[in-house]
Coordinates of C-alpha atoms and ligand atoms in Angstrom, one line a residue:
X3 CA -101.0 39.8 57.3
X4 CA -104.0 38.4 55.5
X5 CA -104.3 38.6 51.7
X6 CA -106.6 41.3 50.4
X7 CA -108.2 39.1 47.8
X8 CA -108.2 35.6 49.1
X9 CA -110.1 34.1 46.1
X10 CA -108.4 31.8 43.5
X11 CA -108.5 33.6 40.2
X12 CA -106.4 34.8 37.3
X13 CA -105.0 37.9 39.0
X14 CA -101.2 37.6 39.4
X15 CA -101.4 38.1 43.2
X16 CA -103.9 35.3 43.4
X17 CA -101.9 32.8 41.3
X18 CA -98.8 33.7 43.2
X19 CA -100.6 33.1 46.5
X20 CA -101.9 29.8 45.1
X21 CA -98.5 28.6 44.0
X22 CA -97.0 29.5 47.4
X23 CA -99.8 27.9 49.4
X24 CA -99.6 24.7 47.4
X25 CA -95.8 24.6 47.4
X26 CA -95.8 25.2 51.2
X27 CA -98.4 22.5 51.8
X28 CA -96.9 19.9 49.5
X29 CA -93.4 20.5 51.1
X30 CA -95.0 20.0 54.5
X31 CA -96.5 16.7 53.2
X32 CA -93.1 15.6 52.0
X33 CA -91.6 16.4 55.5
X34 CA -94.5 14.6 57.2
X35 CA -93.9 11.5 55.0
X36 CA -90.4 11.3 56.5
X37 CA -91.7 10.9 60.1
X38 CA -90.6 7.4 61.1
X39 CA -93.5 6.9 63.5
X40 CA -96.9 5.6 62.4
X41 CA -98.4 8.0 64.9
X42 CA -97.0 10.3 67.5
X43 CA -98.9 8.3 70.2
X44 CA -100.7 11.2 71.8
X45 CA -103.7 10.4 73.9
X46 CA -107.2 11.8 73.3
X47 CA -106.8 14.2 76.2
X48 CA -103.3 15.4 75.2
X49 CA -104.5 16.1 71.6
X50 CA -107.7 17.8 72.8
X51 CA -105.7 20.1 75.0
X52 CA -103.3 21.0 72.2
X53 CA -105.7 21.7 69.4
X54 CA -107.4 25.1 69.1
X55 CA -108.8 27.3 66.5
X56 CA -107.3 30.8 66.0
X57 CA -110.0 32.9 64.4
X58 CA -108.6 36.4 64.8
X59 CA -110.0 39.7 63.6
X60 CA -107.3 40.3 61.0
X61 CA -106.6 36.7 60.0
X62 CA -103.2 35.0 60.2
X63 CA -102.6 34.8 56.4
X64 CA -102.1 31.6 54.4
X65 CA -98.6 30.8 55.4
X66 CA -99.4 30.9 59.1
X67 CA -102.6 29.0 58.7
X68 CA -100.7 26.3 56.8
X69 CA -98.0 26.2 59.6
X70 CA -100.7 25.8 62.2
X71 CA -102.3 23.0 60.2
X72 CA -98.9 21.2 60.0
X73 CA -98.6 21.7 63.8
X74 CA -102.0 20.6 64.9
X75 CA -103.1 18.3 62.1
X76 CA -100.3 16.9 60.0
X77 CA -97.8 16.0 62.8
X78 CA -100.4 14.1 64.7
X79 CA -102.0 12.4 61.7
X80 CA -102.0 8.7 61.3
X81 CA -99.5 7.6 58.6
X82 CA -101.7 5.6 56.4
X83 CA -98.7 4.7 54.2
X84 CA -96.8 3.2 57.1
X85 CA -96.3 -0.6 56.9
X86 CA -97.7 -0.9 60.4
X87 CA -100.9 0.9 59.7
X88 CA -103.1 -2.1 58.9
X89 CA -106.2 -1.8 61.1
X90 CA -108.9 -0.8 58.5
X91 CA -109.9 -0.7 54.9
X92 CA -108.0 2.5 54.8
X93 CA -105.6 2.8 52.0
X94 CA -102.5 4.7 51.3
X95 CA -103.2 6.8 48.2
X96 CA -101.8 6.9 44.7
X97 CA -99.5 9.9 43.8
X98 CA -101.7 10.5 40.8
X99 CA -104.7 10.7 43.0
X100 CA -103.0 13.6 44.8
X101 CA -102.5 15.3 41.5
X102 CA -106.1 14.7 40.6
X103 CA -107.2 16.4 43.9
X104 CA -105.3 19.5 42.9
X105 CA -107.3 19.7 39.7
X106 CA -110.6 18.8 41.3
X107 CA -110.1 21.3 44.1
X108 CA -108.9 24.2 42.0
X109 CA -111.6 23.9 39.4
X110 CA -114.3 23.2 42.0
X111 CA -116.7 21.8 39.5
X112 CA -120.0 20.6 40.8
X113 CA -121.4 17.5 39.3
X114 CA -125.1 18.3 39.8
X115 CA -125.6 20.0 36.5
X116 CA -124.0 20.3 33.1
X117 CA -123.6 24.0 33.4
X118 CA -121.5 23.5 36.5
X119 CA -119.2 20.7 35.2
X120 CA -119.4 20.2 31.4
X121 CA -116.3 18.1 30.7
X122 CA -116.4 16.5 34.1
X123 CA -120.0 15.4 33.6
X124 CA -119.1 13.6 30.4
X125 CA -116.0 12.0 31.9
X126 CA -117.9 10.7 34.8
X127 CA -120.5 9.2 32.5
X128 CA -117.9 7.6 30.4
X129 CA -116.2 6.2 33.5
X130 CA -119.5 4.8 34.7
X131 CA -120.0 3.2 31.3
X132 CA -116.5 1.6 31.5
X133 CA -117.2 0.3 35.0
X134 CA -120.5 -1.2 33.9
X135 CA -118.7 -3.0 31.1
X136 CA -116.1 -4.4 33.6
X137 CA -118.9 -5.5 35.9
X138 CA -120.6 -7.3 32.9
X139 CA -123.7 -5.0 32.7
X140 CA -125.1 -4.0 29.4
X141 CA -123.8 -0.9 27.7
X142 CA -125.1 2.3 29.2
X143 CA -124.3 4.9 31.8
X144 CA -126.8 4.2 34.6
X145 CA -124.8 4.8 37.8
X146 CA -123.1 7.6 39.5
X147 CA -120.1 8.4 41.7
X148 CA -120.8 8.6 45.4
X149 CA -119.2 9.5 48.7
X150 CA -118.5 5.8 49.3
X151 CA -120.0 2.5 50.2
X152 CA -122.5 3.7 52.7
X153 CA -124.2 6.1 50.2
X154 CA -124.0 3.5 47.4
X155 CA -125.7 0.9 49.6
X156 CA -128.4 3.5 50.5
X157 CA -129.1 4.0 46.8
X158 CA -129.4 0.3 46.2
X159 CA -131.7 -0.2 49.1
X160 CA -133.8 2.8 48.4
X161 CA -134.3 1.9 44.7
X162 CA -135.1 -1.7 45.7
X163 CA -137.7 -0.5 48.2
X164 CA -139.3 1.8 45.7
X165 CA -139.2 -0.6 42.8
X166 CA -141.0 -3.1 45.1
X167 CA -143.7 -0.6 45.9
X168 CA -143.9 0.5 42.2
X169 CA -144.7 -3.1 41.3
X170 CA -147.7 -2.8 43.6
X171 CA -148.7 0.4 41.8
X172 CA -147.6 2.6 44.7
X173 CA -145.1 5.5 44.5
X174 CA -143.1 5.9 47.7
X175 CA -141.5 9.0 46.1
X176 CA -144.9 10.7 45.8
X177 CA -146.9 9.2 48.7
X178 CA -144.4 7.8 51.2
X179 CA -144.5 4.4 52.8
X180 CA -147.8 2.5 53.2
X181 CA -149.2 -0.7 54.4
X182 CA -148.0 -3.0 57.2
X183 CA -144.3 -1.9 57.3
X184 CA -143.5 -4.6 59.9
X185 CA -143.9 -7.1 57.1
X186 CA -141.1 -5.5 55.0
X187 CA -137.7 -7.0 55.2
X188 CA -134.3 -7.1 53.5
X189 CA -131.9 -10.0 53.7
X190 CA -128.2 -9.8 54.1
X191 CA -125.6 -12.0 55.7
X192 CA -124.6 -11.7 59.4
X193 CA -121.3 -10.4 58.1
X194 CA -122.7 -7.7 55.9
X195 CA -121.7 -4.1 56.5
X196 CA -123.6 -2.2 59.2
X197 CA -124.6 0.4 56.7
X198 CA -127.4 -2.0 55.7
X199 CA -129.0 -1.5 59.1
X200 CA -128.3 2.2 59.2
X201 CA -129.7 2.7 55.8
X202 CA -132.8 0.7 56.5
X203 CA -133.4 2.9 59.5
X204 CA -133.0 5.9 57.3
X205 CA -135.5 4.4 54.8
X206 CA -138.1 4.4 57.5
X207 CA -138.1 0.6 58.2
X208 CA -135.7 0.3 61.1
X209 CA -133.0 -2.1 62.0
X210 CA -135.6 -4.7 62.6
X211 CA -136.3 -4.9 58.9
X212 CA -132.9 -6.5 58.4
X213 CA -133.0 -10.3 58.4
X214 CA -129.5 -11.8 58.8
X215 CA -128.6 -14.9 57.0
X216 CA -126.1 -17.3 58.5
X217 CA -122.5 -17.5 57.2
X218 CA -120.3 -20.5 56.5
X219 CA -117.0 -21.1 58.3
X220 CA -115.2 -18.4 56.2
X221 CA -117.9 -15.7 56.5
X222 CA -119.8 -16.2 53.2
X223 CA -123.6 -16.1 53.1
X224 CA -125.0 -19.6 53.6
X225 CA -127.2 -20.2 50.6
X226 CA -129.1 -23.1 52.3
X227 CA -130.0 -20.7 55.2
X228 CA -131.0 -18.0 52.7
X229 CA -133.3 -20.5 50.9
X230 CA -134.8 -21.6 54.1
X231 CA -135.4 -18.0 55.3
X232 CA -136.9 -17.0 52.0
X233 CA -139.4 -19.9 52.3
X234 CA -140.1 -18.9 55.9
X235 CA -140.7 -15.3 54.8
X236 CA -143.2 -16.4 52.2
X237 CA -145.0 -18.6 54.7
X238 CA -145.2 -15.7 57.2
X239 CA -146.5 -13.3 54.5
X240 CA -143.3 -11.2 54.9
X241 CA -142.4 -9.0 51.9
X242 CA -138.7 -9.2 50.9
X243 CA -137.6 -5.9 49.3
X244 CA -134.0 -6.9 48.6
X245 CA -131.2 -9.3 49.1
X246 CA -127.9 -7.6 49.8
X247 CA -124.9 -9.9 49.0
X248 CA -121.4 -8.8 50.0
X249 CA -118.4 -9.2 47.8
X250 CA -115.7 -8.7 50.4
X251 CA -116.9 -8.5 54.0
X252 CA -115.2 -5.8 56.1
X253 CA -113.2 -8.2 58.3
X254 CA -112.8 -11.5 56.5
X255 CA -113.0 -10.3 52.9
X256 CA -115.5 -13.0 52.3
X257 CA -117.3 -13.0 48.9
X258 CA -120.8 -14.4 49.0
X259 CA -121.7 -16.9 46.3
X260 CA -123.1 -14.3 43.9
X261 CA -124.3 -16.6 41.1
X262 CA -126.3 -18.8 43.4
X263 CA -127.8 -15.9 45.3
X264 CA -128.6 -14.2 42.0
X265 CA -130.4 -17.3 40.8
X266 CA -132.5 -17.4 44.0
X267 CA -133.2 -13.6 43.7
X268 CA -134.4 -14.1 40.1
X269 CA -136.6 -17.1 41.1
X270 CA -138.3 -15.0 43.8
X271 CA -138.2 -11.8 41.8
X272 CA -136.3 -10.0 44.5
X273 CA -133.9 -7.1 43.9
X274 CA -130.3 -8.1 44.4
X275 CA -127.8 -5.5 45.5
X276 CA -124.2 -6.4 45.8
X277 CA -122.0 -4.5 48.2
X278 CA -118.7 -4.8 46.5
X279 CA -117.1 -1.9 48.4
X280 CA -114.0 -3.9 49.0
X281 CA -114.2 -6.9 46.6
X282 CA -115.0 -4.6 43.6
X283 CA -111.3 -4.0 43.4
X284 CA -111.1 -7.5 41.8
X285 CA -112.7 -6.0 38.7
X286 CA -109.1 -4.9 37.9
X287 CA -107.3 -8.0 39.2
X288 CA -105.4 -10.3 36.9
X289 CA -105.5 -13.3 39.3
X290 CA -108.8 -13.0 41.2
X291 CA -111.4 -11.5 38.8
X292 CA -113.2 -14.9 38.7
X293 CA -114.1 -14.5 42.4
X294 CA -116.7 -12.0 41.3
X295 CA -118.4 -14.5 39.1
X296 CA -122.2 -13.7 38.9
X297 CA -121.8 -10.0 39.4
X298 CA -123.4 -9.3 36.0
X299 CA -126.6 -11.0 37.3
X300 CA -127.5 -8.4 39.9
X301 CA -129.6 -5.3 40.0
X302 CA -127.2 -2.8 41.6
X303 CA -123.6 -2.7 42.8
X304 CA -121.6 -0.7 45.3
X305 CA -118.0 0.1 44.4
X306 CA -115.6 2.0 46.6
X307 CA -112.4 3.4 45.2
X308 CA -111.0 4.7 48.5
X309 CA -110.3 1.1 49.6
X310 CA -108.3 -1.2 47.4
X311 CA -108.3 1.1 44.4
X312 CA -106.0 3.4 46.4
X313 CA -107.9 6.6 45.8
X314 CA -108.1 9.4 48.3
X315 CA -111.2 9.8 50.4
X316 CA -113.9 10.1 49.1
X317 CA -114.5 8.1 46.0
X318 CA -117.2 5.6 45.4
X319 CA -119.7 4.5 42.8
X320 CA -123.2 3.0 42.4
X321 CA -124.1 1.0 39.3
X322 CA -127.7 0.4 38.3
X323 CA -128.4 -2.4 35.9
X324 CA -131.7 -1.1 34.5
X325 CA -131.6 2.7 33.9
X326 CA -135.4 2.8 34.0
X327 CA -135.2 2.4 37.8
X328 CA -133.7 5.9 38.0
X329 CA -137.2 7.2 37.3
X330 CA -138.0 6.2 40.9
X331 CA -135.8 9.0 42.3
X332 CA -136.2 11.6 39.6
X333 CA -136.9 15.2 40.8
X334 CA -137.0 17.9 38.2
X335 CA -135.8 21.3 39.5
X336 CA -136.2 24.1 37.1
X337 CA -132.8 25.6 38.0
X338 CA -130.8 22.4 37.7
X339 CA -132.2 19.6 35.6
X340 CA -135.2 21.1 33.8
X341 CA -137.3 19.1 31.4
X342 CA -136.3 21.6 28.8
X343 CA -132.7 20.6 29.3
X344 CA -133.3 17.0 29.3
X345 CA -135.5 17.1 26.2
X346 CA -132.4 18.4 24.5
X347 CA -130.2 15.6 25.9
X348 CA -128.3 17.8 28.3
X349 CA -127.0 15.5 31.0
X350 CA -127.5 16.8 34.6
X351 CA -126.2 14.1 36.9
X352 CA -128.2 15.4 39.9
X353 CA -131.0 13.1 38.4
X354 CA -128.8 10.1 39.2
X355 CA -127.5 11.1 42.6
X356 CA -128.8 11.5 46.2
X357 CA -126.4 14.5 46.5
X358 CA -126.9 17.8 44.9
X359 CA -123.5 19.6 45.0
X360 CA -120.9 16.9 44.4
X361 CA -117.2 16.7 43.9
X362 CA -115.6 15.4 40.7
X363 CA -114.1 12.4 42.4
X364 CA -114.3 10.4 39.3
X365 CA -111.3 12.2 38.0
X366 CA -109.1 10.4 40.5
X367 CA -110.1 7.0 39.2
X368 CA -109.9 8.2 35.6
X369 CA -106.3 9.5 36.1
X370 CA -105.4 6.5 38.1
X371 CA -106.5 4.1 35.3
X372 CA -104.6 6.1 32.7
X373 CA -101.4 6.6 34.8
X374 CA -101.0 3.0 36.0
X375 CA -102.6 1.0 33.2
X376 CA -104.1 -2.4 33.5
X377 CA -101.0 -4.4 34.5
X378 CA -99.8 -2.1 37.3
X379 CA -103.2 -1.6 38.7
X380 CA -103.8 -5.3 38.8
X381 CA -100.4 -5.9 40.4
X382 CA -101.0 -3.5 43.3
X383 CA -104.4 -5.1 44.0
X384 CA -103.2 -8.7 43.7
X385 CA -100.2 -7.9 46.0
X386 CA -102.4 -7.5 49.0
X387 CA -104.3 -10.7 48.4
X388 CA -101.1 -12.7 47.8
X389 CA -99.4 -11.1 50.9
X390 CA -102.4 -12.1 53.1
X391 CA -102.0 -15.7 52.0
X392 CA -98.2 -15.6 52.7
X393 CA -98.7 -14.0 56.1
X394 CA -101.4 -16.6 57.0
X395 CA -99.1 -19.4 56.1
X396 CA -96.4 -17.9 58.3
X397 CA -98.7 -17.4 61.2
X398 CA -99.7 -21.0 61.1
X399 CA -96.2 -21.9 62.2
X400 CA -95.9 -19.4 65.0
X401 CA -96.5 -21.0 68.4
X402 CA -97.7 -17.7 70.0
X403 CA -100.1 -16.8 67.2
X404 CA -103.3 -18.4 65.9
X405 CA -104.9 -17.9 62.6
X406 CA -108.6 -17.3 63.1
X407 CA -109.8 -17.6 59.5
X408 CA -108.3 -18.4 56.1
X409 CA -107.8 -15.1 54.2
X410 CA -109.9 -14.5 51.2
X411 CA -109.0 -11.0 50.2
X412 CA -106.2 -8.9 51.8
X413 CA -107.1 -9.3 55.4
X414 CA -105.6 -11.6 58.0
X415 CA -107.6 -12.4 61.2
X416 CA -105.5 -13.9 64.0
X417 CA -104.8 -13.7 67.7
X418 CA -102.0 -13.8 70.1
X419 CA -102.3 -17.0 72.1
X420 CA -99.2 -18.0 74.0
X421 CA -98.8 -21.7 74.6
X422 CA -98.7 -21.1 78.4
X423 CA -101.9 -19.1 78.5
X424 CA -104.2 -20.4 81.2
X425 CA -107.0 -17.8 81.2
X426 CA -110.4 -18.4 79.7
X427 CA -111.9 -17.3 76.4
X428 CA -112.8 -13.8 77.7
X429 CA -109.4 -13.2 79.2
X430 CA -107.7 -14.1 75.9
X431 CA -110.0 -11.7 74.0
X432 CA -109.2 -9.0 76.5
X433 CA -105.5 -9.6 76.1
X434 CA -105.8 -9.2 72.4
X435 CA -107.8 -6.1 72.8
X436 CA -105.1 -4.7 75.1
X437 CA -102.4 -5.5 72.5
X438 CA -104.2 -3.5 69.9
X439 CA -104.7 -0.5 72.2
X440 CA -101.1 -0.6 73.5
X441 CA -99.7 -0.6 70.0
X442 CA -101.7 2.5 69.0
X443 CA -101.1 4.3 72.3
X444 CA -97.4 3.9 71.8
X445 CA -97.8 5.1 68.2
X446 CA -96.1 1.9 67.0
X447 CA -98.8 0.2 65.0
X448 CA -102.5 0.3 64.1
X449 CA -103.8 -3.2 64.2
X450 CA -107.5 -3.8 64.1
X451 CA -109.4 -5.5 66.9
X452 CA -112.6 -7.2 65.9
X453 CA -114.8 -10.2 66.6
X454 CA -115.3 -13.3 64.4
X455 CA -117.7 -16.1 65.4
X456 CA -117.5 -15.0 69.0
X457 CA -113.7 -14.8 69.0
X458 CA -112.1 -11.4 69.8
X459 CA -109.2 -11.2 67.4
X460 CA -106.7 -9.0 65.7
X461 CA -106.9 -8.0 62.1
X462 CA -104.4 -6.8 59.5
X463 CA -105.8 -5.3 56.3
X464 CA -102.9 -5.6 54.0
X465 CA -103.8 -3.1 51.2
X466 CA -100.5 -1.3 51.0
X467 CA -98.6 -2.6 47.9
X468 CA -95.3 -1.5 49.2
X469 CA -95.5 -3.7 52.3
X470 CA -93.6 -7.0 52.3
X471 CA -93.8 -10.2 54.2
X472 CA -90.7 -9.1 56.2
X473 CA -92.5 -5.9 57.3
X474 CA -95.4 -7.9 58.6
X475 CA -93.1 -10.4 60.3
X476 CA -91.6 -7.4 62.2
X477 CA -95.1 -6.2 63.0
X478 CA -96.1 -9.6 64.3
X479 CA -92.9 -9.8 66.4
X480 CA -94.1 -6.5 68.0
X481 CA -97.5 -8.0 68.6
X482 CA -95.9 -10.9 70.4
X483 CA -93.5 -8.8 72.5
X484 CA -96.4 -6.4 73.4
X485 CA -98.5 -9.4 74.4
X486 CA -95.7 -10.8 76.5
X487 CA -95.3 -7.4 78.3
X488 CA -99.0 -7.2 79.3
X489 CA -100.4 -8.5 82.6
X490 CA -102.5 -11.6 82.1
Ligands
PLP518 C1 -118.2 -4.1 52.9 C2 -118.3 -2.6 53.1 N1 -119.4 -1.9 52.7 C3 -119.6 -0.6 52.9 C4 -118.6 0.1 53.6 C5 -118.8 1.6 53.8 O1 -118.1 2.3 52.9 P1 -117.8 3.8 53.2 O2 -117.0 3.9 54.4 O3 -117.0 4.2 52.0 O4 -119.1 4.5 53.3 C6 -117.5 -0.6 54.1 C7 -116.5 0.2 54.8 O5 -115.5 -0.3 55.3 C8 -117.4 -1.9 53.9 O6 -116.3 -2.6 54.4

């Protein structure tokens, strides 16, 4: 039987239903956490056949809907907390982040205007101010929480584009793009995240507007190539809107030489955006903060807390060095962020965001920082980086494995390469691809498959702070035995 009044409110039947639904759901999660498998190993076809929506005339009621979610969703979810779930920058989450979600969801504040999220608006602004300080930016609160790295990168690229046009006296916001658009370009390394390309297409300039700069042997932007390409662009009459540096490339975790790139960007008066979606975690690191040297010299920064900050999805931020650039995206809506409000100093964060309705995801980081404190947060971040180094050292002594690149953050790129392998480069790549697929199909492990410098290899992203070297040695033994069992 469905509830008569399904809305969360003060009425006793509502709060009782809320308690029951939350208790049933959290108990189901506790049960799910006990599942030994990383994944039940169902194929696409098997899952597709199993899953169906039951939208009935009378409704099933909360308890039955939760039971069905357990059956169709939870049981066949990937266990992101499992030690053998290492394919992506996809973190297990903090317990406190779960508690924050309860508060965020129940209150359903919307961050677009003060009158929809009063305390939340101020907490987000204070957290942005704190993050700015950590990054080395001047005091202020220019920045906003975002859905993640892709959106933060979009904000950086959009403001860079519009600031470029504004310097020529043209408002893209008012009048759209103008001039010979084929002359416009942004620079990033060949290892930068694909959201640079996607965002440039979205910004009306296409994938072709992205100029890729070469990387060195460990995947960092090659400053000599950047210098040469900037000179070439000037000679061609190309107009460089932005340089995007990466602090933590998706596969290798490479951090571009930020200080040197910042000095070139300043020299050429080019906007420098840093995609620190992954490496931004080092802002909290005890051992590795120095790797972000130069971050204070840039115009805008992407941070992502649903990576190595261990927050639930989604939770990201965008930091803007000079608050005046926010004028480039201001839109005054009488019902949300009126001039009247703003003249009285009422903060409506819609003015700083591409989104309108927006979750209070900042609470997760806020509560995480308070609950863990500086030392514990640093320890769980540093664990992954240290573990990657230990794993790499171990792999170097395994005859059937080959390290493909020296780890920089918490990822290890390697491949299975038995000593008696006689096939060619492509066959070895395919064998590694098949190992990755076989492990997931069997529900045993999720190991990434990627390509680095033309080599198809496997990737472990070792974010999980509860995982040990022994866990990874077991996983690698599984990689080897899986490889041995496959046809060559
Ligand atoms: C370097 C980098 N930037 C941006 C992103 C995109 O972040 P999101 O998935 O939060 O949009 C990723 C995702 O892995 C990334 O690795």
